[in-house]
Short mmCIF file of C-alpha atoms in Angstrom, two decimals:
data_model
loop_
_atom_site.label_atom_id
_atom_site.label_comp_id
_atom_site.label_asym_id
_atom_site.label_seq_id
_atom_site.Cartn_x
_atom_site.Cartn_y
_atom_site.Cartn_z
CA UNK A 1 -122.79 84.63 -84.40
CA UNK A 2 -120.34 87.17 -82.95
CA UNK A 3 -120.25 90.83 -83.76
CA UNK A 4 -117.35 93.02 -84.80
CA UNK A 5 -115.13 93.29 -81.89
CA UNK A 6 -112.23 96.24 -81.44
CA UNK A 7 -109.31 96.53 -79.26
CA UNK A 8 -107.93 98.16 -77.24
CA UNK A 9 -111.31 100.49 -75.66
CA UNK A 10 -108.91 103.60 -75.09
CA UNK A 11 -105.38 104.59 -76.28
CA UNK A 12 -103.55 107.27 -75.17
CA UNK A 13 -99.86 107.92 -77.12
CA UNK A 14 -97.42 110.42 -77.56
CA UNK A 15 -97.13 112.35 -80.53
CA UNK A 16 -94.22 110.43 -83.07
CA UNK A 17 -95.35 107.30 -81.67
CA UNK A 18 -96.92 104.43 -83.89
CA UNK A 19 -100.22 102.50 -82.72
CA UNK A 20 -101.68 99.27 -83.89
CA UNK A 21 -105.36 98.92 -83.45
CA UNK A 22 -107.56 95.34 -83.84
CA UNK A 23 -110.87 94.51 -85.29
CA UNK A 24 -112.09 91.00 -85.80
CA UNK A 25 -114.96 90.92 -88.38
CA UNK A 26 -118.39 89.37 -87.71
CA UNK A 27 -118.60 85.63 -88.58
CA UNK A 28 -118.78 85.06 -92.56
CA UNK A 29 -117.38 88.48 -93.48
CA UNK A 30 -114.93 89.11 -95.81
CA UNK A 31 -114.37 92.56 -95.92
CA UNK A 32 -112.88 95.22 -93.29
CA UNK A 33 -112.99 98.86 -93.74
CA UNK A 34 -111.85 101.71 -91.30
CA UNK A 35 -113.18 104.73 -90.55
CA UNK A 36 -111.55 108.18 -88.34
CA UNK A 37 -114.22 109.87 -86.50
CA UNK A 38 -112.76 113.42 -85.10
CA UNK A 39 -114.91 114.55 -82.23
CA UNK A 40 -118.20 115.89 -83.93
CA UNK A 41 -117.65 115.04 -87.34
CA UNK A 42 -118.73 112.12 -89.13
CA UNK A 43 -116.84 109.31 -89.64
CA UNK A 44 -114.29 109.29 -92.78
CA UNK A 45 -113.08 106.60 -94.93
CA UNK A 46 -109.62 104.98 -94.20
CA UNK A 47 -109.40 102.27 -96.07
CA UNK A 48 -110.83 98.65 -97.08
CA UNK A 49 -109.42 95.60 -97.13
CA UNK A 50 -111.45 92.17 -98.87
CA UNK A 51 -109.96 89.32 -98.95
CA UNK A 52 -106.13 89.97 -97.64
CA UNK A 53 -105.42 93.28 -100.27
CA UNK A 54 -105.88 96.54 -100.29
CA UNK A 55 -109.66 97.52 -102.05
CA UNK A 56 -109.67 101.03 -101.98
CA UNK A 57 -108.20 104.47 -99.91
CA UNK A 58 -109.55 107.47 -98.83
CA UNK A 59 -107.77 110.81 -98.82
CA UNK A 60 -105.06 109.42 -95.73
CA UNK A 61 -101.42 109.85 -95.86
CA UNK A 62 -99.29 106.28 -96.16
CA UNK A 63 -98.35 106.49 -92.23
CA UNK A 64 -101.46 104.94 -92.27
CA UNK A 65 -101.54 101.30 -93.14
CA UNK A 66 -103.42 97.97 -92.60
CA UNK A 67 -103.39 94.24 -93.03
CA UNK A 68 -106.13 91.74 -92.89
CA UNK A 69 -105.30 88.14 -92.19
CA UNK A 70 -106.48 85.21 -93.60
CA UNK A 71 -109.51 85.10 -90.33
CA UNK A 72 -110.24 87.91 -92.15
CA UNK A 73 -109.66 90.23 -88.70
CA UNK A 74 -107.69 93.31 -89.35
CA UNK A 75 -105.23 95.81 -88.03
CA UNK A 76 -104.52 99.46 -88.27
CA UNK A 77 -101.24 100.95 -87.96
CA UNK A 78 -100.24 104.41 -87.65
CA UNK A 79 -97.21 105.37 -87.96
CA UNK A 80 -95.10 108.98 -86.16
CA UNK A 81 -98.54 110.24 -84.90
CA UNK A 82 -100.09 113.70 -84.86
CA UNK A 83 -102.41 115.25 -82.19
CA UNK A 84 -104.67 115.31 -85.06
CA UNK A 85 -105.42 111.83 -85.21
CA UNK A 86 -107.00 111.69 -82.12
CA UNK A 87 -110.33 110.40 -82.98
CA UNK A 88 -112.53 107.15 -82.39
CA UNK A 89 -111.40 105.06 -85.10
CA UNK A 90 -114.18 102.31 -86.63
CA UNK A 91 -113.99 99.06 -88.12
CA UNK A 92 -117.00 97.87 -90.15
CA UNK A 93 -117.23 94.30 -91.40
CA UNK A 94 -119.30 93.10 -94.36
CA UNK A 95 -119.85 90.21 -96.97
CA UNK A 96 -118.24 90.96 -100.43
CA UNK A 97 -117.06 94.75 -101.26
CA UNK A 98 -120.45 96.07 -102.14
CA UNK A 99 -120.96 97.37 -98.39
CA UNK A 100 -124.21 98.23 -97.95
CA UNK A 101 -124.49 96.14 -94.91
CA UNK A 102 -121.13 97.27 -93.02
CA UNK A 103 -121.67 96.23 -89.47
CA UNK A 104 -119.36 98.37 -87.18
CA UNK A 105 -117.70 98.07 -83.89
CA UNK A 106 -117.77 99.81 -80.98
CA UNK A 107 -114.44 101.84 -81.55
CA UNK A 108 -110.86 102.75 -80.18
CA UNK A 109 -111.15 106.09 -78.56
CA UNK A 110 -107.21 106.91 -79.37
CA UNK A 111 -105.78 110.06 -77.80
CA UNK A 112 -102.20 111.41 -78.81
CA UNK A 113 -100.56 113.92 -76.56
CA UNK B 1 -116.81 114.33 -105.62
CA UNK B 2 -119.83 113.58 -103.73
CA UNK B 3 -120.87 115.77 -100.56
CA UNK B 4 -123.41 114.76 -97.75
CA UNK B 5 -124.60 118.00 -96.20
CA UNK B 6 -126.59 117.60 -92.37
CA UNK B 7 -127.92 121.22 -91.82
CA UNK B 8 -129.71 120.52 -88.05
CA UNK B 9 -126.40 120.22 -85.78
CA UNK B 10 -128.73 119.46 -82.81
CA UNK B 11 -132.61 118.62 -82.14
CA UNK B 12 -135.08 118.30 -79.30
CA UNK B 13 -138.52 116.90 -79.14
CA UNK B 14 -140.54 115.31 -76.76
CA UNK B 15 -141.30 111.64 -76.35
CA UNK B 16 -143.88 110.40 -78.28
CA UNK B 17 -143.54 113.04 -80.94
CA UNK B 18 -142.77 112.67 -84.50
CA UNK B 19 -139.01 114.14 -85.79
CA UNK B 20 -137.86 114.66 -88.87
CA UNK B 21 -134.03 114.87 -89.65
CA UNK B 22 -133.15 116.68 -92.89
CA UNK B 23 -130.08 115.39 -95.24
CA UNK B 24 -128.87 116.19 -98.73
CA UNK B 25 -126.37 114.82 -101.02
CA UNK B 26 -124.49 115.85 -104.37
CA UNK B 27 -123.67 113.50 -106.86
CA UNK B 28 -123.39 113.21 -110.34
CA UNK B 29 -124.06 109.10 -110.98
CA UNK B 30 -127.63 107.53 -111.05
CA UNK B 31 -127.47 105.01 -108.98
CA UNK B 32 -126.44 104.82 -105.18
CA UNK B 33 -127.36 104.30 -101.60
CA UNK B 34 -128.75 106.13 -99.00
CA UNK B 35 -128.51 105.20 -95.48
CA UNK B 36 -129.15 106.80 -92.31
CA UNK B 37 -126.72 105.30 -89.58
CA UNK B 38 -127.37 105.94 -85.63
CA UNK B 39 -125.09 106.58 -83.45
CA UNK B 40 -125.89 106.14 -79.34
CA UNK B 41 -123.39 107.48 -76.30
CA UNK B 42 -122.05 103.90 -76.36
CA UNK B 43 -120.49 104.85 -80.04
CA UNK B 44 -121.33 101.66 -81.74
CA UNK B 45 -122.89 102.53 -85.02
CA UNK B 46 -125.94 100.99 -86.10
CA UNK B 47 -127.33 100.91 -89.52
CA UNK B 48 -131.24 102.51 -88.86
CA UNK B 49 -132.49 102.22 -92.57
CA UNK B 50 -131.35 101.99 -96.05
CA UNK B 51 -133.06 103.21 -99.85
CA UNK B 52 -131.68 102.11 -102.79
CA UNK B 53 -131.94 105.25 -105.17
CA UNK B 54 -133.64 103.33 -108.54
CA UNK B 55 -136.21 102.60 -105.73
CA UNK B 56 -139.03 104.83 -106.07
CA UNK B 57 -140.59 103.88 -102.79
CA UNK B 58 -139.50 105.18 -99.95
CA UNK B 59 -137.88 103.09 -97.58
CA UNK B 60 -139.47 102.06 -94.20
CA UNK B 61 -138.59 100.21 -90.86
CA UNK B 62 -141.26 100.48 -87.83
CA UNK B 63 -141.33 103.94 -87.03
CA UNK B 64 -138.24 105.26 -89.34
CA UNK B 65 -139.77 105.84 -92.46
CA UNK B 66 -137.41 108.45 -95.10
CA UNK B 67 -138.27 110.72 -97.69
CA UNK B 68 -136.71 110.22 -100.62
CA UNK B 69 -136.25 112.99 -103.58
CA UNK B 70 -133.97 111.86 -106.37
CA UNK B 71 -134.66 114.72 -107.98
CA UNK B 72 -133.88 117.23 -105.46
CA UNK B 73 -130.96 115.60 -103.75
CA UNK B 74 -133.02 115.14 -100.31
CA UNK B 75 -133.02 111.96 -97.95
CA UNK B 76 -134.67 113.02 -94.96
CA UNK B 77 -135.24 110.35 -91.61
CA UNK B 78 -138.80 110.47 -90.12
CA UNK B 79 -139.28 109.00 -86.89
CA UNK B 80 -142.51 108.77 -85.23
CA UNK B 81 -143.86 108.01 -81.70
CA UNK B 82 -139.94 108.70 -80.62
CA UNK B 83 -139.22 107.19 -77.35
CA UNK B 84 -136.23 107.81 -75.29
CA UNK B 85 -133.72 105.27 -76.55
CA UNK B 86 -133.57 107.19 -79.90
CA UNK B 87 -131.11 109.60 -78.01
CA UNK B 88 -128.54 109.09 -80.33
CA UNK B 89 -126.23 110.93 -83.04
CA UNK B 90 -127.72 110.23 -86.50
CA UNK B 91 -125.67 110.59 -89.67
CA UNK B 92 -127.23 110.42 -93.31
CA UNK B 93 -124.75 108.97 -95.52
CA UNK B 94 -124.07 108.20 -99.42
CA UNK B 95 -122.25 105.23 -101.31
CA UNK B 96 -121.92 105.20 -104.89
CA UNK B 97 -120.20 103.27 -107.49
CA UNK B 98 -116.71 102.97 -105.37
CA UNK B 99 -118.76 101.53 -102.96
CA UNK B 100 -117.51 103.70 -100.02
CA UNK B 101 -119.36 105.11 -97.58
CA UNK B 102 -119.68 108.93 -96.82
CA UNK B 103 -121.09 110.36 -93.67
CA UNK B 104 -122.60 113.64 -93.14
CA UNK B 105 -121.61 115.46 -90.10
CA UNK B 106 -124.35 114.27 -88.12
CA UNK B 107 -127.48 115.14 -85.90
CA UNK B 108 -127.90 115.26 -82.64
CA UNK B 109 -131.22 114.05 -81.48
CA UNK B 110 -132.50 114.29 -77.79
CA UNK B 111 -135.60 113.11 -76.92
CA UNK B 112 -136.94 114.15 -73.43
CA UNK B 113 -139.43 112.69 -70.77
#
């Protein structure tokens, strides 16, 4: 059984860019959801994806947008970045969209300059 | 909206000790999770212990035990006989009927030789 992977490790962009960032879900999940962690905050809630759509949104603006293929592995895209979304951005896998057992990955440390 | 609210930014003991990590939550529905997540240097997020709140009894795993207080809004992380691989950021966090997860701000815990 493999873990949730992410890639890349580290990002670095330039503001008005767009990045794409990977997570492949641990074996038998279903659902992805994304967090942005800011340095010393908590992490906040992106999005979720189960099963290919769109199952909920947190308080992001639509440059941000995702896809999950039918491996269930997903991508994040942001789109004309900010400084402020530099952060360590988290994917979290689990089985069904009741999430109490999210397994995350180890990040993408993305830094816009 | 609901609100987890970490009031120890940072915390020290020595090994072998017993810490406890303090964490409360608003909310208005009646039934939700709890969950204390930790989070080590190596930034992968690991899921330490979780109460489900129409559980009266608290929740324990080795030496994490919480204490739970419906009533008062309180979810605090007890950890005893800490060694030094707890070094870690810990965040308390909250899911309710949307099923997404909200982190606190977090707690830094160092445990030292």
């Amino acid at each position: 059984e493999t873990g949730v992977t992410q890639s890349p490790t580290h990002l670095i962009k330039t503001r008005g860019q767009q990045v794409t960032l990977r997570c492949s879900s641990q074996s038998g999940h279903n659902t992805v959801s994304w967090y942005q962690q800011a340095l010393g905050q908590g992490p906040q809630f992106i999005f979720q994806y189960y099963r290919e759509e769109e199952n909920g949104r947190g308080n992001f603006p639509p440059r941000f947008s995702g896809l999950q293929f039918p491996n269930y592995s997903s991508e994040l895209n942001v789109n004309a970045l900010e400084l402020d979304d530099s952060a360590l951005y988290l994917c979290a896998s689990s089985s069904g969209t009741t999430s109490y057992e999210q397994y995350f990955g180890p990040g993408t440390r993305l830094t816009v300059t | 909206a609901q609100t987890v609210t970490q009031s120890q930014p940072e915390m020290s003991v020595q090994e072998a000790e017993t810490v406890t990590l303090s964490c409360t939550y608003d909310t208005s529905e009646n039934n939700y999770y709890l969950f204390w997540y930790k989070q080590p240097p190596s930034r992968q997020m690991i899921l330490v212990i979780r109460q489900e709140a129409y559980k009266q009894q608290n929740a324990t795993e080795n030496r994490f035990s919480v204490n739970f207080q419906k009533a008062a809004k309180s979810f605090s992380l007890k950890i005893s006989d800490s060694q030094l691989g707890d070094t870690a950021m810990y965040f308390c966090a909250f899911m309710g009927r949307d099923d997404k997860i909200i982190f606190g701000k977090g707690t830094r815990l160092h445990i030292l030789p």
